[in-house]
Coordinates of C-alpha atoms in Angstrom, one line a residue:
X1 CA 209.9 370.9 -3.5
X2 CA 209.8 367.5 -5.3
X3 CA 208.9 369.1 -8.7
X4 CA 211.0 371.6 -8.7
X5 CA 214.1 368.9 -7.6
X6 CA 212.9 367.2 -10.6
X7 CA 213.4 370.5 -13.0
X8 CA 216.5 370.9 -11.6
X9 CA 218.0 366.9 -12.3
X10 CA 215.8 367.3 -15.8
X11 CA 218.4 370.8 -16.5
X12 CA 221.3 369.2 -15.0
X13 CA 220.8 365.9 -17.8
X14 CA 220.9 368.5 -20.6
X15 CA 223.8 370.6 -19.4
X16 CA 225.6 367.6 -19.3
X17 CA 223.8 365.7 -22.7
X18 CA 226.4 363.8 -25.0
X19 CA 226.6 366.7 -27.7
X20 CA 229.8 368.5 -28.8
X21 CA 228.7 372.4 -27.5
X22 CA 230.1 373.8 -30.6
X23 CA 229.3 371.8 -33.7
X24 CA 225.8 370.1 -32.9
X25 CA 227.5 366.7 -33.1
X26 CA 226.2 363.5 -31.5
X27 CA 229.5 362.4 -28.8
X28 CA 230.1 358.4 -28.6
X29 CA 230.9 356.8 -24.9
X30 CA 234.4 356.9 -25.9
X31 CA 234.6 360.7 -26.4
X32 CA 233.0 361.5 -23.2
X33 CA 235.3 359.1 -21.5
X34 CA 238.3 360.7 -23.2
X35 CA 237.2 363.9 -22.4
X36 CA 236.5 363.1 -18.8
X37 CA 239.9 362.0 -18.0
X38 CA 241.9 364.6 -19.9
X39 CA 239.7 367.0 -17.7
X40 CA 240.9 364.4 -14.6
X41 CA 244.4 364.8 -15.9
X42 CA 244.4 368.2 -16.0
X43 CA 243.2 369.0 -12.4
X44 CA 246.0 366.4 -11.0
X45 CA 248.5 368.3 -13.2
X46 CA 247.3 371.8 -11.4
X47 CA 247.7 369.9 -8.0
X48 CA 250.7 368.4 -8.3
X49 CA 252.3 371.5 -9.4
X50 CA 250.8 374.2 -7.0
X51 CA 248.7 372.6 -4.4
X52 CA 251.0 370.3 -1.8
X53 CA 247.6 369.2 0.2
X54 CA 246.4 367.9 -3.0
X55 CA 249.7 365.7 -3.5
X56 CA 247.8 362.1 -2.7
X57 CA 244.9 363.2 -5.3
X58 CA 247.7 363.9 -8.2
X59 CA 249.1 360.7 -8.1
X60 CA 246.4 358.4 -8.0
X61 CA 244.4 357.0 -11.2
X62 CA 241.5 358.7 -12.7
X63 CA 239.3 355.2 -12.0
X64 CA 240.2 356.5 -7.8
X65 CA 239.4 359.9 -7.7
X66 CA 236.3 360.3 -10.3
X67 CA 233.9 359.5 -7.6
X68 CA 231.9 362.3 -5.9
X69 CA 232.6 361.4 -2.2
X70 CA 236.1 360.6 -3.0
X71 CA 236.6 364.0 -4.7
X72 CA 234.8 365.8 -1.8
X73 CA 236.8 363.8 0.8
X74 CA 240.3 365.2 -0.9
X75 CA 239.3 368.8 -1.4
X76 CA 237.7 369.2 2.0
X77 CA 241.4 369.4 2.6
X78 CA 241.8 372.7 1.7
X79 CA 240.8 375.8 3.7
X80 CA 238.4 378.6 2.5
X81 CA 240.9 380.8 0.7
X82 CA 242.8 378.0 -1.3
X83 CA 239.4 376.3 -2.2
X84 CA 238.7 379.8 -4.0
X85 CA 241.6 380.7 -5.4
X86 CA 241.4 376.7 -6.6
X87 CA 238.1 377.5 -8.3
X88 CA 238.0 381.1 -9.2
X89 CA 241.9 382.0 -10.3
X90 CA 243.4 378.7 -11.2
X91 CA 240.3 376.3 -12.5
X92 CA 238.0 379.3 -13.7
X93 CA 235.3 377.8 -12.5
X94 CA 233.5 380.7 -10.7
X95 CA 234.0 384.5 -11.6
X96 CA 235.9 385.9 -8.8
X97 CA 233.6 388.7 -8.7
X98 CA 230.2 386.5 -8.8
X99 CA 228.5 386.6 -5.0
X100 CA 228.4 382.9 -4.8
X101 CA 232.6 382.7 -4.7
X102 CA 231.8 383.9 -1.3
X103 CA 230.7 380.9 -0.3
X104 CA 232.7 377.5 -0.1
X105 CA 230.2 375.0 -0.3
X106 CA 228.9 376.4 -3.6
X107 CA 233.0 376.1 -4.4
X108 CA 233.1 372.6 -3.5
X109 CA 229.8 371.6 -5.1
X110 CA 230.9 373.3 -8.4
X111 CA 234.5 371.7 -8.3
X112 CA 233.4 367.9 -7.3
X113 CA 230.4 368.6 -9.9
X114 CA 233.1 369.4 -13.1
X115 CA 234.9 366.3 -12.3
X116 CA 233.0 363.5 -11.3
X117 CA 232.1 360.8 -14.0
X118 CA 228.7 360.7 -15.3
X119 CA 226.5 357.8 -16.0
X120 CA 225.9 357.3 -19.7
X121 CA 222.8 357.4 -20.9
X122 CA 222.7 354.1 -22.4
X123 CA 224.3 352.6 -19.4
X124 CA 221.4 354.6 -17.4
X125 CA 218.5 353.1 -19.4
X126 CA 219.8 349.4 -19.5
X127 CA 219.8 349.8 -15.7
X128 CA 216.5 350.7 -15.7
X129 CA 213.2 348.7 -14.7
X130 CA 210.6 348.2 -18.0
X131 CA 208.0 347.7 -15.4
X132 CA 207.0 350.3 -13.0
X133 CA 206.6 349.6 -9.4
X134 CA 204.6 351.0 -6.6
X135 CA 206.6 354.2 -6.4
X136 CA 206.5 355.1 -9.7
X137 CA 203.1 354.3 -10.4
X138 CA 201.8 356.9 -7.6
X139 CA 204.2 359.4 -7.8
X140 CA 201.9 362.2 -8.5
X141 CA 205.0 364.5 -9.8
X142 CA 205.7 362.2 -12.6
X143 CA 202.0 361.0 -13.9
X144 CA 199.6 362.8 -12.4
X145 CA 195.7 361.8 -11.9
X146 CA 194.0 364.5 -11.9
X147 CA 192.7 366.4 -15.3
X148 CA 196.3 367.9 -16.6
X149 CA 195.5 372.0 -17.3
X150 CA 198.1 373.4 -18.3
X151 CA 198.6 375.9 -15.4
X152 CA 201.9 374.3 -13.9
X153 CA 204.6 372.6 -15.5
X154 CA 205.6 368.9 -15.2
X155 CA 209.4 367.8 -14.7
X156 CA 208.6 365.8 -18.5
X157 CA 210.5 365.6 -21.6
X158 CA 208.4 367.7 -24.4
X159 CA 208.2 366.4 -28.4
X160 CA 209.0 369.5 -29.5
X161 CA 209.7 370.9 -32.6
X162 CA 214.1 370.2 -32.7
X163 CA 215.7 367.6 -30.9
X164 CA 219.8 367.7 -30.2
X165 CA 220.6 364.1 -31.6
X166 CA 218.7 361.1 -32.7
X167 CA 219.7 359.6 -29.1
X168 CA 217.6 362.4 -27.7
X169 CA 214.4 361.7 -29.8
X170 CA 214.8 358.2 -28.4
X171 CA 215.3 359.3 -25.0
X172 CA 212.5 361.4 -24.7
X173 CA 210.0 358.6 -26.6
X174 CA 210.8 356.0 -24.0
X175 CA 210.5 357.9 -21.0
X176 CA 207.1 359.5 -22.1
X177 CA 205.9 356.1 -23.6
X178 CA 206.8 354.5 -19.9
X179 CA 205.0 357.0 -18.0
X180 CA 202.1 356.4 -20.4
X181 CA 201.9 352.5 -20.0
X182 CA 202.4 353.7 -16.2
X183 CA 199.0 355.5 -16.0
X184 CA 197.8 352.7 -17.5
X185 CA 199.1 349.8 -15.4
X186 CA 197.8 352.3 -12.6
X187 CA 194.0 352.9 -13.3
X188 CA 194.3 348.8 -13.9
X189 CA 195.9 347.8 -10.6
X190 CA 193.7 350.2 -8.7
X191 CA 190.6 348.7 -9.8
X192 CA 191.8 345.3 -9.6
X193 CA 192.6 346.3 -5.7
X194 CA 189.0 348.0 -5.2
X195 CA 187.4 344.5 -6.4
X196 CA 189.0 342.5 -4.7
X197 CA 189.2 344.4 -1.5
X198 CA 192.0 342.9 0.2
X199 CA 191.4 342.9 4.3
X200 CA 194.0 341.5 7.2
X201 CA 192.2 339.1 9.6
X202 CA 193.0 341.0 13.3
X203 CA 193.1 337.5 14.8
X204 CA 195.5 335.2 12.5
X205 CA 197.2 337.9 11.0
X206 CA 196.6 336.7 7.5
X207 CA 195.5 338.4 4.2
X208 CA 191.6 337.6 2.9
X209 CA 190.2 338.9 -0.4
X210 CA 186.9 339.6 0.6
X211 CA 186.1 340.3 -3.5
X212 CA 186.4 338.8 -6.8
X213 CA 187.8 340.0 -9.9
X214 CA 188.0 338.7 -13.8
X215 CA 191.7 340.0 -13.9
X216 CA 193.0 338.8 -11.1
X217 CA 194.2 335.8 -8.7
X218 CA 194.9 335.1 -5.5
X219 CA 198.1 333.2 -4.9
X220 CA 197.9 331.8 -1.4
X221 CA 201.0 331.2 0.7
X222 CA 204.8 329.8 -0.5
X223 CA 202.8 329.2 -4.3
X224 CA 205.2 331.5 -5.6
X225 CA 209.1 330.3 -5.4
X226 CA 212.1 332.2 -7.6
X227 CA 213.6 329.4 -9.3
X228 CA 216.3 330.8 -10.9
X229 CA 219.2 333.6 -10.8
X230 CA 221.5 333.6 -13.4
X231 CA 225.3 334.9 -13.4
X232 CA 225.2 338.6 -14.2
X233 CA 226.8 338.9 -18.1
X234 CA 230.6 340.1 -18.5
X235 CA 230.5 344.2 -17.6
X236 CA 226.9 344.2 -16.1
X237 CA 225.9 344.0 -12.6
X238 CA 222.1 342.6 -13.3
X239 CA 221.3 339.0 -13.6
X240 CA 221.2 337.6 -17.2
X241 CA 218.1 336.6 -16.0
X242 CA 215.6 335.8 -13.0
X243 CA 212.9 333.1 -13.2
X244 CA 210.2 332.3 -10.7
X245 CA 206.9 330.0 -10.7
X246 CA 203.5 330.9 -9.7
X247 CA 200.6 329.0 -8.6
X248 CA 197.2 329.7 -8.7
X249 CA 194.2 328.1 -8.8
X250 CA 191.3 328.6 -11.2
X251 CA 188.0 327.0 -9.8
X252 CA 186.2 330.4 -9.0
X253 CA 187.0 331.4 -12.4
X254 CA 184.1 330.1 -14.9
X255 CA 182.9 330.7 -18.7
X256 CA 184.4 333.2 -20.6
X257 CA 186.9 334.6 -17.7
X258 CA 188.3 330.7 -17.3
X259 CA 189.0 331.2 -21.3
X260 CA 190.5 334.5 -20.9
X261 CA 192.5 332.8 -18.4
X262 CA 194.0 329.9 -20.3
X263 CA 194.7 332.3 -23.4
X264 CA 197.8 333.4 -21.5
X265 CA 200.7 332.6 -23.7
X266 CA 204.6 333.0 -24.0
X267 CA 205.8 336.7 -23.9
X268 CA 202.4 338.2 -22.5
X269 CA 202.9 340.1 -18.8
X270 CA 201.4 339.8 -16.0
X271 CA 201.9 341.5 -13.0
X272 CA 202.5 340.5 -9.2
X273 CA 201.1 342.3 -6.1
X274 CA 201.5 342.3 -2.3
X275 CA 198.4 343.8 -0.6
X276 CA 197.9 343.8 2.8
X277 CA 194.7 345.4 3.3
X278 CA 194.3 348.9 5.1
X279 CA 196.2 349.6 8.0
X280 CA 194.8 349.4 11.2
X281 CA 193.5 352.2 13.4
X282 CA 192.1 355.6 11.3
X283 CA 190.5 354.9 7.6
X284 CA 192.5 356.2 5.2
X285 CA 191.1 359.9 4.2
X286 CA 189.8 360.7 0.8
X287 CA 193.1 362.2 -0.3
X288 CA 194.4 358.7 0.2
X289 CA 195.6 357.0 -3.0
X290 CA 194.4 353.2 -4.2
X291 CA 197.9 352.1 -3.0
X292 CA 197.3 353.4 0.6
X293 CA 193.5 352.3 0.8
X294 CA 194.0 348.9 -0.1
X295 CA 197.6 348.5 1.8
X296 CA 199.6 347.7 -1.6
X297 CA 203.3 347.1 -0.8
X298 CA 205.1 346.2 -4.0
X299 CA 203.8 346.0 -7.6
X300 CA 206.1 343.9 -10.2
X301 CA 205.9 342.9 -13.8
X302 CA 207.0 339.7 -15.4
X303 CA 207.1 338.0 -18.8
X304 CA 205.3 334.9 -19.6
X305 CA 207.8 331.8 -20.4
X306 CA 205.6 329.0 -20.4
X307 CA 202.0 328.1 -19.1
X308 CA 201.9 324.5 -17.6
X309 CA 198.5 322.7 -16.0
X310 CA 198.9 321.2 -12.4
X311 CA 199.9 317.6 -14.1
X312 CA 203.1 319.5 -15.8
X313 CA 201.3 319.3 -19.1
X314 CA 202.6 322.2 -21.3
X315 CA 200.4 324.2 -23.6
X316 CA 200.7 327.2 -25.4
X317 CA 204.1 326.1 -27.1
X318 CA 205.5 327.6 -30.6
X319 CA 208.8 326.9 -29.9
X320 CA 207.9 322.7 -31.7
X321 CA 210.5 320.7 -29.2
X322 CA 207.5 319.4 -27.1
X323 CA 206.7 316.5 -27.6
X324 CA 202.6 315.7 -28.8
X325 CA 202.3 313.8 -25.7
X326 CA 203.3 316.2 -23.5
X327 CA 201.4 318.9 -24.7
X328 CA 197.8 319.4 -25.1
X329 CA 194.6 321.4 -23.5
X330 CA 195.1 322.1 -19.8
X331 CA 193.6 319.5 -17.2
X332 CA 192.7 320.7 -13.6
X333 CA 192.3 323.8 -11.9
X334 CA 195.8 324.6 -11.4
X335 CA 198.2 326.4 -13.6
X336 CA 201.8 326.8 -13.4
X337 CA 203.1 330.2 -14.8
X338 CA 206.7 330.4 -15.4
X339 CA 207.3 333.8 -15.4
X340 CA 210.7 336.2 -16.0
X341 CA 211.5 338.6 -13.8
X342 CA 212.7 341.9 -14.5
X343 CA 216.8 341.5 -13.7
X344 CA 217.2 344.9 -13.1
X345 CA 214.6 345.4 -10.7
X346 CA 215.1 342.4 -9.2
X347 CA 218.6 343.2 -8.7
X348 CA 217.5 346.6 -7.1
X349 CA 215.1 344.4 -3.9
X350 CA 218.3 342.2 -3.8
X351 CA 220.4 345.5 -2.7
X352 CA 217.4 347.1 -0.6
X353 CA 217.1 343.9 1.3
X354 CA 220.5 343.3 2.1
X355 CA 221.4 347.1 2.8
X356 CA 218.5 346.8 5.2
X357 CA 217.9 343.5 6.2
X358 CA 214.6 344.1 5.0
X359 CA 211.9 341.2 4.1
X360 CA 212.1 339.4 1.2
X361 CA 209.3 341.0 -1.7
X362 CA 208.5 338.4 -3.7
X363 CA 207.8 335.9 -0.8
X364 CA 204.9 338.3 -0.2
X365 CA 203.0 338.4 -3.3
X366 CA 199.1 337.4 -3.2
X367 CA 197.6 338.9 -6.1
X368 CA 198.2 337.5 -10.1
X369 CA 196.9 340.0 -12.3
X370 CA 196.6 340.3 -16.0
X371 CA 195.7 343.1 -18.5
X372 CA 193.9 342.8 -22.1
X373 CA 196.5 342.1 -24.6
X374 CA 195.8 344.5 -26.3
X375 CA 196.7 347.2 -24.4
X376 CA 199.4 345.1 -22.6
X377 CA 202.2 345.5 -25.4
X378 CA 204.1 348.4 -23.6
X379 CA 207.1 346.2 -22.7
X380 CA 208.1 345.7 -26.8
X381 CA 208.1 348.8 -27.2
X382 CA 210.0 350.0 -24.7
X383 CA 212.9 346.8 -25.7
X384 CA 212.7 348.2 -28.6
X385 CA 213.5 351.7 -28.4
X386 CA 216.2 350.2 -25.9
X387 CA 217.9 348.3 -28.4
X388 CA 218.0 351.3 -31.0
X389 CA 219.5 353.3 -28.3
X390 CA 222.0 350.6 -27.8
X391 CA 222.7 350.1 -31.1
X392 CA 224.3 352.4 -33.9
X393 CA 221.4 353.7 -35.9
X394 CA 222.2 355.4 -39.1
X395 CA 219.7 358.2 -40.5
X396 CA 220.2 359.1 -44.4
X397 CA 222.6 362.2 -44.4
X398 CA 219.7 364.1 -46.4
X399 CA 216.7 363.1 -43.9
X400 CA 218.9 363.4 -40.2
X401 CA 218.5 367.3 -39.6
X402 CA 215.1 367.6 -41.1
X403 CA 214.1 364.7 -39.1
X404 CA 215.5 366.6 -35.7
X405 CA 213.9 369.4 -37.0
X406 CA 216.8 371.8 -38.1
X407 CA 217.0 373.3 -41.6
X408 CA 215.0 373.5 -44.9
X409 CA 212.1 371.2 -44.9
X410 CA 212.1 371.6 -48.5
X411 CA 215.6 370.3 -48.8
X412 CA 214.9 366.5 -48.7
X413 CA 212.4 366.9 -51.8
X414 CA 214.3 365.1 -54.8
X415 CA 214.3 368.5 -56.9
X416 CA 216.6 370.1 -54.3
X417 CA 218.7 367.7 -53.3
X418 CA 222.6 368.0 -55.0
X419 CA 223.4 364.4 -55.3
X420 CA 220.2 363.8 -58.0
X421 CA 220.1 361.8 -60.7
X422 CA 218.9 363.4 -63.8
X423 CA 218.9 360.2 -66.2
X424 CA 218.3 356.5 -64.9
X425 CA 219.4 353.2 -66.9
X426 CA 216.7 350.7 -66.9
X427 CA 218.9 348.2 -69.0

């Protein structure tokens, strides 16, 4: 039922995208939020006016009563028969004659559904993790491993032919280039864990790498501390920004892998792991994924600040404040990564952990692993296509619906457009 939950959340976005139903046109934050709260207004009007039970929800402020359990909580007041007339005769929600009116929880889920505020999209995608973690990366519904056939259908946005509004071509390019850089980070990670074949020691307890890998590090115990948390900016409830140093140590790295290794610059990503070797007791069967056979926990991504050696020695630099003596080749076998968190993720393990009282994830991490940069430039991309979606992009009037994929094609040559100009004045 997990694919076909996803179908349903992928309809229920569109029913409720940011388009006007009747003219095609794109709907700013401020529309919806007008809209929402004349539709609030409305319903408190009916209340107060017909409905004496409802009296407490009629005279409280939209911002109190736009919430899904607080909308439940109130209308739960009302018995069967008022909670139909409510929806079928008064809000119109329902056709009296349809089945369904029979039934009252389809009543109240319709009702508390037409009122509730929605997330915004942009607001949904600045919340959102760039990196993928270890649920996304095996969830089978979203990138599957296996040879795609066509047979079944996959809960994905498609790059069809139209597109509603420019937000929407965004939308669907940065979830489908996500979930490509996820299949990616995947088949990486899972042959990073097969190399170096993390085991638990049944004695001590402790982690061992019994392998060896030319992407990957071992970080051994309390060598990787979060240094810094910064105040969340004014309207957001992420960190401006999370910082943490990691430790590693490269004497079983030699020749051109030790190179690799000291290439890492500012703004490339690397990726943290917690792998605890199988469980104990049965072997994992063959259905078993990577993540299960090798006991991975959590998977994380971070950006590159700054690269230091174990003397504090800083290399690497292009930003020109370091002084010459500070800065030169690395000395030693230790390195110092300064690495940047993901603030929304981060923020995410902060709530988990205090909803819980669960373990802390990062104090866990034992695995450093890298990609080649070359295929390692997903992050950009996807800041990118973030920013344009925050920002107010403006198409040409004569390109927009050809490039959505409405109207004449032809229409955008410069023989048929209206505007042309038949003489130009070179001076």
């Amino acid at each position: 039922g997990r694919l076909y939950s996803q179908l349903v959340d992928l309809l229920a976005f569109y029913l409720g995208f940011e388009i006007n139903d009747h003219t095609g046109a794109p709907l700013t934050d401020e529309d919806i939020a007008s809209a929402h709260c004349n539709r609030i207004l409305t319903l408190q009007r009916l209340c107060f006016k017909h409905i004496e039970k409802l009296r407490e929800l009629a005279l409280s402020h939209c911002a109190a009563i736009e919430k899904r359990d607080v909308l439940t909580e109130h209308l739960s007041a009302l018995d069967e028969d008022e909670l139909r007339h409510l929806a079928t005769r008064q809000l119109r929600l329902v056709d009296p004659e349809d089945p369904w009116a029979k039934d009252p929880a389809f009543l109240l889920e319709t009702t508390v559904s037409s009122f509730e505020k929605r997330r915004s999209q942009r607001q949904a995608i600045n919340e959102m993790p760039l990196y993928p973690n270890e649920d996304v990366l095996w969830d089978e519904n979203v990138v599957p491993s296996v040879t795609y056939t066509g047979d079944g259908c996959l809960a994905l946005p498609k790059l069809n032919l139209q597109f509603l509004t420019l937000q929407d071509y965004l939308l669907r390019n940065f979830n489908l280039f996500r979930l490509e850089a996820t299949y990616e980070i995947r088949e990486d990670v899972a042959d990073a864990l097969r190399r170096l074949g993390p085991r638990r020691d049944p004695e001590t307890g402790e982690v061992r790498l019994s392998g060896w890998a030319r992407m990957a590090l071992p970080i051994a115990p309390g060598r990787l501390a979060v240094t810094e948390v910064r105040k969340p900016n004014v309207g957001e409830t992420k960190p401006a920004g999370v910082t943490c140093e990691v430790r590693v140590n490269l004497s079983s790295v030699r020749g051109n892998a030790r190179a690799e290794w000291d290439q890492i610059k500012q703004h490339d990503v690397l990726y943290l792991l917690a792998a605890e070797g199988p469980a104990a007791g049965a072997p994992p069967g063959e259905d078993a994924t990577p993540a299960e056979r090798h006991g991975l926990k959590y998977a994380r991504g971070a950006e590159v600040i700054e690269v230091r050696d174990g003397e504090g020695r800083l290399y690497n630099d292009f930003t020109g404040r370091v002084k010459p003596e500070d800065a030169g080749p690395p000395r030693g076998e230790e390195r110092v990564f300064v690495l940047a968190l993901d603030a929304a993720q981060y923020q995410l393990d902060a709530n988990r952990m205090a909803e819980s009282d669960g373990e802390d994830v990062y104090a866990g991490m034992n695995i450093l692993l890298r990609r080649k940069p070359k295929e390692n430039n997903f992050k950009a991309i996807l800041e990118c296509i973030r920013d344009l979606t925050n920002a107010d992009v403006v198409v040409p009037e004569w390109l927009h619906d050809i490039f959505l994929g409405y109207g004449d094609p032809a229409a955008a040559q410069p023989a048929n457009m209206p505007n042309q100009l038949r003489t130009v004045d070179f001076k």
